[in-house]
Amino acid sequence: MNRRLRTAFAVTAVLGAGLLMTACGGGDTSSASADTKPSAAADSDSSAASGEGSSTGTGGEGGDKSGGSSGSDATSKSGAEGGDTAGDKSGYGQSCGTNDISWSVSSETQAGGYYLIKAKAKPGITCVIPAALPVVAFGSDGTAAKPAEQSAGQEITLRDGVTAYAGVNPKTTNEDGGKELDSLIVSVSDSDPDPVSLKVGSFVVDEPIVTSWHTSAADAVPFSS
């Protein structure tokens, strides 16, 4: 009887110990599983944060690249335009001053006789004679030649190989009289401070006329009306 009781107690103890061990193992597994879930959630949060950070960074780089490219294009275009504008204007389009021109005059016999004024740009100069009547005066009293044509001519750009011509008839009347002079006083405009005096020999001045500027000498004959 005692042996059986001891045996029963021993079996009961073994079973109890087994159950106790099983219970403890189950608790650990549950705990480990519970611990794993927060870790996964943390990893997920970390991944999400990383993804957001990466997206923002890429957007920033895109903004920087776009801004840099735009700035570069604007600078390049501005520089190019600036360079072209300076090259187009250099040495071109200035109005001729009397001292920009080499002047000469010749005596012609057509139309009863007249003087042909020739204007050439000096070496290295390109300038524009305006579409206005040449200023031609005679003597100290400033007698000025009147227009020989009803309309003004066109502006002429003087450069190497281009000559402008104007014809002057110092006497258009048939009566005797007038004043005797020996030079023409010529300038491009009334406001020009440096008129030139062209010596031509003795001639009589009475109601003089002058043509507009022309690029052909044949068009600069001052026919009186």
Coordinates of C-alpha atoms in Angstrom, one line a residue:
M1 CA 0.0 0.0 0.0
N2 CA 2.7 2.4 0.9
R3 CA 4.7 1.5 -2.3
R4 CA 1.6 2.1 -4.4
L5 CA 1.1 5.5 -2.8
R6 CA 4.7 6.4 -3.3
T7 CA 4.5 5.3 -6.9
A8 CA 1.3 7.4 -7.4
F9 CA 2.9 10.4 -5.8
A10 CA 5.9 10.1 -8.0
V11 CA 3.8 9.8 -11.2
T12 CA 1.7 12.8 -10.0
A13 CA 4.9 14.8 -9.4
V14 CA 6.3 14.0 -12.9
L15 CA 3.1 14.9 -14.5
G16 CA 2.8 18.1 -12.5
A17 CA 6.4 19.1 -13.4
G18 CA 5.6 18.4 -17.1
L19 CA 2.5 20.5 -17.0
L20 CA 4.4 23.3 -15.2
M21 CA 7.2 23.3 -17.8
T22 CA 4.6 23.3 -20.7
A23 CA 2.8 26.3 -19.1
C24 CA 6.1 28.2 -18.7
G25 CA 7.1 27.5 -22.3
G26 CA 3.7 28.7 -23.6
G27 CA 4.1 31.9 -21.7
D28 CA 7.5 32.6 -23.1
T29 CA 6.3 32.0 -26.7
S30 CA 3.3 34.3 -26.2
S31 CA 5.6 37.0 -24.7
A32 CA 8.1 36.7 -27.6
S33 CA 5.3 37.0 -30.1
A34 CA 4.0 40.0 -28.3
D35 CA 7.5 41.6 -28.3
T36 CA 7.9 40.9 -32.0
K37 CA 4.7 42.9 -33.0
P38 CA 5.9 46.3 -31.6
S39 CA 9.3 45.7 -33.3
A40 CA 7.6 45.1 -36.7
A41 CA 5.4 48.2 -36.1
A42 CA 8.5 50.2 -35.3
D43 CA 10.3 48.9 -38.4
S44 CA 7.2 49.8 -40.5
D45 CA 7.1 53.4 -38.9
S46 CA 10.9 53.7 -39.6
S47 CA 10.3 52.6 -43.3
A48 CA 7.5 55.1 -43.7
A49 CA 9.6 57.9 -42.2
S50 CA 12.5 56.9 -44.5
G51 CA 10.3 56.9 -47.5
E52 CA 8.9 60.3 -46.7
G53 CA 12.4 61.7 -46.1
S54 CA 13.6 60.3 -49.4
S55 CA 10.7 61.7 -51.4
T56 CA 11.2 65.2 -49.9
G57 CA 14.9 65.0 -50.6
T58 CA 14.3 64.1 -54.3
G59 CA 11.9 66.9 -54.7
G60 CA 14.5 69.3 -53.3
E61 CA 17.1 68.1 -55.7
G62 CA 14.6 68.5 -58.6
G63 CA 13.9 72.0 -57.5
D64 CA 17.6 72.8 -57.3
K65 CA 18.2 71.4 -60.7
S66 CA 15.3 73.2 -62.3
G67 CA 16.3 76.5 -60.7
G68 CA 20.0 76.0 -61.7
S69 CA 19.1 75.2 -65.3
S70 CA 16.7 78.2 -65.6
G71 CA 19.3 80.6 -64.1
S72 CA 22.0 79.3 -66.5
D73 CA 19.7 79.6 -69.6
A74 CA 18.8 83.2 -68.6
T75 CA 22.4 84.2 -68.1
S76 CA 23.5 82.6 -71.4
K77 CA 20.7 84.2 -73.3
S78 CA 21.3 87.6 -71.8
G79 CA 25.0 87.4 -72.5
A80 CA 24.3 86.4 -76.1
E81 CA 21.8 89.1 -76.7
G82 CA 24.1 91.6 -75.0
G83 CA 27.0 90.6 -77.3
D84 CA 24.9 90.7 -80.5
T85 CA 23.3 94.1 -79.7
A86 CA 26.9 95.6 -79.0
G87 CA 28.2 94.1 -82.3
D88 CA 25.3 95.5 -84.4
K89 CA 25.6 99.1 -83.2
S90 CA 29.4 99.5 -83.2
G91 CA 30.5 102.1 -85.7
Y92 CA 27.2 102.3 -87.5
G93 CA 24.4 104.8 -87.9
Q94 CA 26.1 108.0 -86.7
S95 CA 25.2 111.2 -88.5
C96 CA 27.9 112.7 -90.6
G97 CA 29.6 115.8 -89.2
T98 CA 31.3 118.2 -91.7
N99 CA 34.7 117.1 -90.3
D100 CA 33.9 113.4 -91.0
I101 CA 33.9 114.1 -94.7
S102 CA 36.6 114.7 -97.4
W103 CA 35.2 117.6 -99.5
S104 CA 36.0 118.5 -103.1
V105 CA 34.4 120.6 -105.8
S106 CA 34.6 120.8 -109.6
S107 CA 33.3 123.3 -112.2
E108 CA 30.8 121.8 -114.7
T109 CA 29.4 123.3 -117.9
Q110 CA 26.0 121.6 -118.2
A111 CA 22.9 123.7 -117.5
G112 CA 24.7 126.9 -118.1
G113 CA 27.5 126.1 -115.7
Y114 CA 27.4 125.0 -112.0
Y115 CA 29.6 123.6 -109.3
L116 CA 29.5 119.9 -108.3
I117 CA 30.2 119.2 -104.6
K118 CA 31.5 115.8 -103.8
A119 CA 31.4 114.3 -100.3
K120 CA 33.3 111.2 -99.2
A121 CA 33.7 109.7 -95.8
K122 CA 37.2 109.9 -94.4
P123 CA 39.1 106.6 -94.0
G124 CA 37.7 104.4 -91.3
I125 CA 34.5 106.3 -90.9
T126 CA 30.9 105.2 -91.8
C127 CA 28.3 107.9 -91.3
V128 CA 24.9 109.0 -92.6
I129 CA 24.1 112.2 -94.5
P130 CA 20.6 113.1 -93.6
A131 CA 17.8 113.5 -96.1
A132 CA 18.1 117.3 -96.0
L133 CA 19.3 120.0 -98.2
P134 CA 23.1 120.7 -98.1
V135 CA 23.9 124.0 -96.4
V136 CA 25.7 126.2 -99.0
A137 CA 26.4 129.8 -98.2
F138 CA 28.3 132.6 -100.0
G139 CA 30.3 135.4 -98.6
S140 CA 30.5 137.1 -95.3
D141 CA 26.8 138.1 -95.4
G142 CA 25.8 134.5 -95.4
T143 CA 23.7 134.4 -98.6
A144 CA 22.4 130.8 -98.7
A145 CA 21.5 128.7 -101.7
K146 CA 17.8 127.8 -102.1
P147 CA 16.4 124.3 -103.0
A148 CA 16.8 123.4 -106.7
E149 CA 14.3 120.5 -106.3
Q150 CA 10.8 120.4 -105.0
S151 CA 11.4 117.3 -102.7
A152 CA 14.2 116.4 -100.4
G153 CA 16.5 113.5 -101.2
Q154 CA 17.1 110.4 -99.2
E155 CA 19.7 109.9 -96.5
I156 CA 22.9 108.4 -97.8
T157 CA 25.3 106.2 -95.8
L158 CA 28.9 107.2 -96.6
R159 CA 31.4 104.5 -96.5
D160 CA 34.4 103.4 -98.5
G161 CA 33.4 103.5 -102.2
V162 CA 30.3 105.7 -101.7
T163 CA 30.2 109.4 -102.8
A164 CA 27.4 111.9 -102.3
Y165 CA 26.9 114.7 -104.9
A166 CA 25.2 118.0 -104.8
G167 CA 25.1 120.6 -107.5
V168 CA 25.2 124.4 -106.9
N169 CA 24.2 127.1 -109.4
P170 CA 25.4 130.4 -107.9
K171 CA 23.6 132.6 -110.4
T172 CA 20.1 131.8 -111.7
T173 CA 19.1 135.3 -112.9
N174 CA 19.6 136.8 -116.4
E175 CA 20.3 140.3 -115.2
D176 CA 23.7 141.8 -114.7
G177 CA 24.7 142.3 -111.1
G178 CA 25.2 140.2 -108.1
K179 CA 28.3 139.9 -106.0
E180 CA 31.6 138.4 -106.9
L181 CA 33.1 135.7 -104.7
D182 CA 35.7 132.9 -104.9
S183 CA 34.6 130.2 -102.5
L184 CA 31.6 128.1 -101.3
I185 CA 30.9 127.6 -97.6
V186 CA 29.5 124.1 -97.1
S187 CA 28.3 122.1 -94.1
V188 CA 26.0 119.1 -93.6
S189 CA 23.5 121.0 -91.4
D190 CA 22.8 124.5 -90.1
S191 CA 23.9 123.4 -86.6
D192 CA 27.3 122.1 -87.7
P193 CA 30.0 124.1 -86.0
D194 CA 32.7 123.4 -88.5
P195 CA 31.7 124.4 -92.1
V196 CA 34.3 124.1 -94.8
S197 CA 35.3 126.7 -97.3
L198 CA 35.9 125.4 -100.9
K199 CA 37.9 127.6 -103.2
V200 CA 36.6 127.6 -106.8
G201 CA 37.9 130.9 -108.3
S202 CA 35.9 134.0 -109.0
F203 CA 32.2 133.7 -109.7
V204 CA 29.1 135.9 -109.4
V205 CA 26.4 135.1 -106.9
D206 CA 22.7 136.0 -107.5
E207 CA 19.8 133.9 -106.2
P208 CA 21.9 130.7 -105.9
I209 CA 20.3 127.2 -105.8
V210 CA 21.5 123.8 -104.7
T211 CA 20.3 120.2 -105.2
S212 CA 19.7 117.5 -102.6
W213 CA 22.3 114.9 -102.0
H214 CA 22.5 112.1 -104.6
T215 CA 24.7 109.0 -105.1
S216 CA 24.9 109.7 -108.9
A217 CA 26.6 112.9 -110.2
A218 CA 24.1 112.9 -113.2
D219 CA 21.2 113.4 -110.7
A220 CA 22.9 116.5 -109.1
V221 CA 22.5 118.9 -112.0
P222 CA 20.8 122.1 -110.7
F223 CA 18.3 123.1 -113.4
S224 CA 16.7 126.4 -112.6
S225 CA 12.9 126.6 -113.1

